[in-house]
C-alpha positions in Angstrom: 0.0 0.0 0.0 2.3 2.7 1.3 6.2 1.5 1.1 9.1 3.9 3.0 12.5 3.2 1.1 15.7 4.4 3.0 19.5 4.5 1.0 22.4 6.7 2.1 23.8 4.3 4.9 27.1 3.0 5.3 30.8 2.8 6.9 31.8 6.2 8.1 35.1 7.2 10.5 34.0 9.4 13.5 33.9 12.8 12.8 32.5 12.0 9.0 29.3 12.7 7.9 26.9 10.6 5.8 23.5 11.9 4.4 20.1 9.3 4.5 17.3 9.7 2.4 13.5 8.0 2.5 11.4 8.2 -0.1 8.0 7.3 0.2 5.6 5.9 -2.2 2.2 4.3 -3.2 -1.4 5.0 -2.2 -0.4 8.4 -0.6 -2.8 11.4 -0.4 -1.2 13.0 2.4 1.4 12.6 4.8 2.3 14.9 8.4 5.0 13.6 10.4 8.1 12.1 8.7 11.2 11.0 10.9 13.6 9.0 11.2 14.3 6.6 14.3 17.4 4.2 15.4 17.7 1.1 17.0 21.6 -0.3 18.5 22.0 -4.0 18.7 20.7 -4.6 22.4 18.9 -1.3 22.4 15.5 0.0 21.5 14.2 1.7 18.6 14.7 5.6 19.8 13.5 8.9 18.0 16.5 10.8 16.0 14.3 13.8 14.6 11.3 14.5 12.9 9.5 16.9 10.6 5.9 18.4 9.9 4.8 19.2 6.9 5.4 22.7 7.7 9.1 21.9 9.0 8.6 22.2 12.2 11.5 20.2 13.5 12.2 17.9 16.7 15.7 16.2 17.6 17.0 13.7 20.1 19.2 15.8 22.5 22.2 13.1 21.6 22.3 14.6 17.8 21.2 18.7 18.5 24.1 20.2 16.5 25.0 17.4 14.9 22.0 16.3 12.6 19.7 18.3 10.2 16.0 17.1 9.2 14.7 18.0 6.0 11.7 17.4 3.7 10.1 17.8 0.0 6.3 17.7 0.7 6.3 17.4 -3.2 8.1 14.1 -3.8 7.1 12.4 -0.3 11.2 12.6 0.8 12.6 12.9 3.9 16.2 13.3 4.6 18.9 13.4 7.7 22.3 15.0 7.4 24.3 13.3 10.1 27.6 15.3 10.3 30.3 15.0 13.5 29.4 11.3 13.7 30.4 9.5 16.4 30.8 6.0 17.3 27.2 5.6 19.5 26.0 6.9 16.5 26.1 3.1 15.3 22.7 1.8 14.5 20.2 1.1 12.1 18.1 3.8 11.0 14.6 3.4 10.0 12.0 5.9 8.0 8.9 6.6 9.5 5.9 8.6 8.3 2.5 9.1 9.0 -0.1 8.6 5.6 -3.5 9.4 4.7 -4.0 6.8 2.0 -7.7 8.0 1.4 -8.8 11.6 1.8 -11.9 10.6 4.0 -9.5 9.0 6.7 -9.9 10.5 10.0 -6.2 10.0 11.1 -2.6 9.3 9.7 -1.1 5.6 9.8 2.1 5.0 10.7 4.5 3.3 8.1 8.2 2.1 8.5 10.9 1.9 6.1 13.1 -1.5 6.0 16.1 0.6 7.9 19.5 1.4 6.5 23.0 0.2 8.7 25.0 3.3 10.1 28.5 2.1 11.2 31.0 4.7 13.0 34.5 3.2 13.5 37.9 3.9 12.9 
């Protein structure tokens, strides 16, 4: 129905930066909240940032400074600029975002992305 595609991950020394991008697609008539989230082997899935679909934006204290959020309402893409990167920055990152797939729907669903690896080491 509604699929959340994530690229942009990969091996990265600390200090680097690496850009993600989701792109959404599907039965889509309108989507609010995108964001992306992160889950560490042993850990659980935690909020990085998020954006309306006015840009208001909302970040993890852990990545303030570090990490932009942006968003093309237009082609359903979300993206994260990750720069300073450090090592407990290791984790997958997944794409969420919350769809109207039918204009009468009262409320947004929430859909996931598959996630993309992040790995920060030397």
């Amino acid at each position: 129905q509604v699929q959340l595609v994530e690229s942009g991950g990969g091996l990265v020394q600390p200090g680097g930066s690496l850009r993600l991008s989701c792109a959404a697609s599907g039965r889509i008539f309108s989507i609010n909240i995108m964001g992306w989230y992160r889950q560490a082997p042993g850990k659980e899935r935690e909020l990085v940032a998020e954006i309306t679909r006015g840009d208001g934006t909302n970040y993890a204290s852990s990545v303030k400074g570090r990490f932009t959020i942006s968003r093309d309402n237009a082609k359903n893409t979300v993206n994260l600029q990750m720069n300073s990167l450090k090592p407990e920055d290791t984790a997958v990152y997944f794409c969420k975002a919350g769809v109207k797939t039918m204009a009468w729907q009262v409320s947004y669903s929430p859909f996931w992305g598959q996630g993309t690896q992040v790995l920060v080491s030397a």
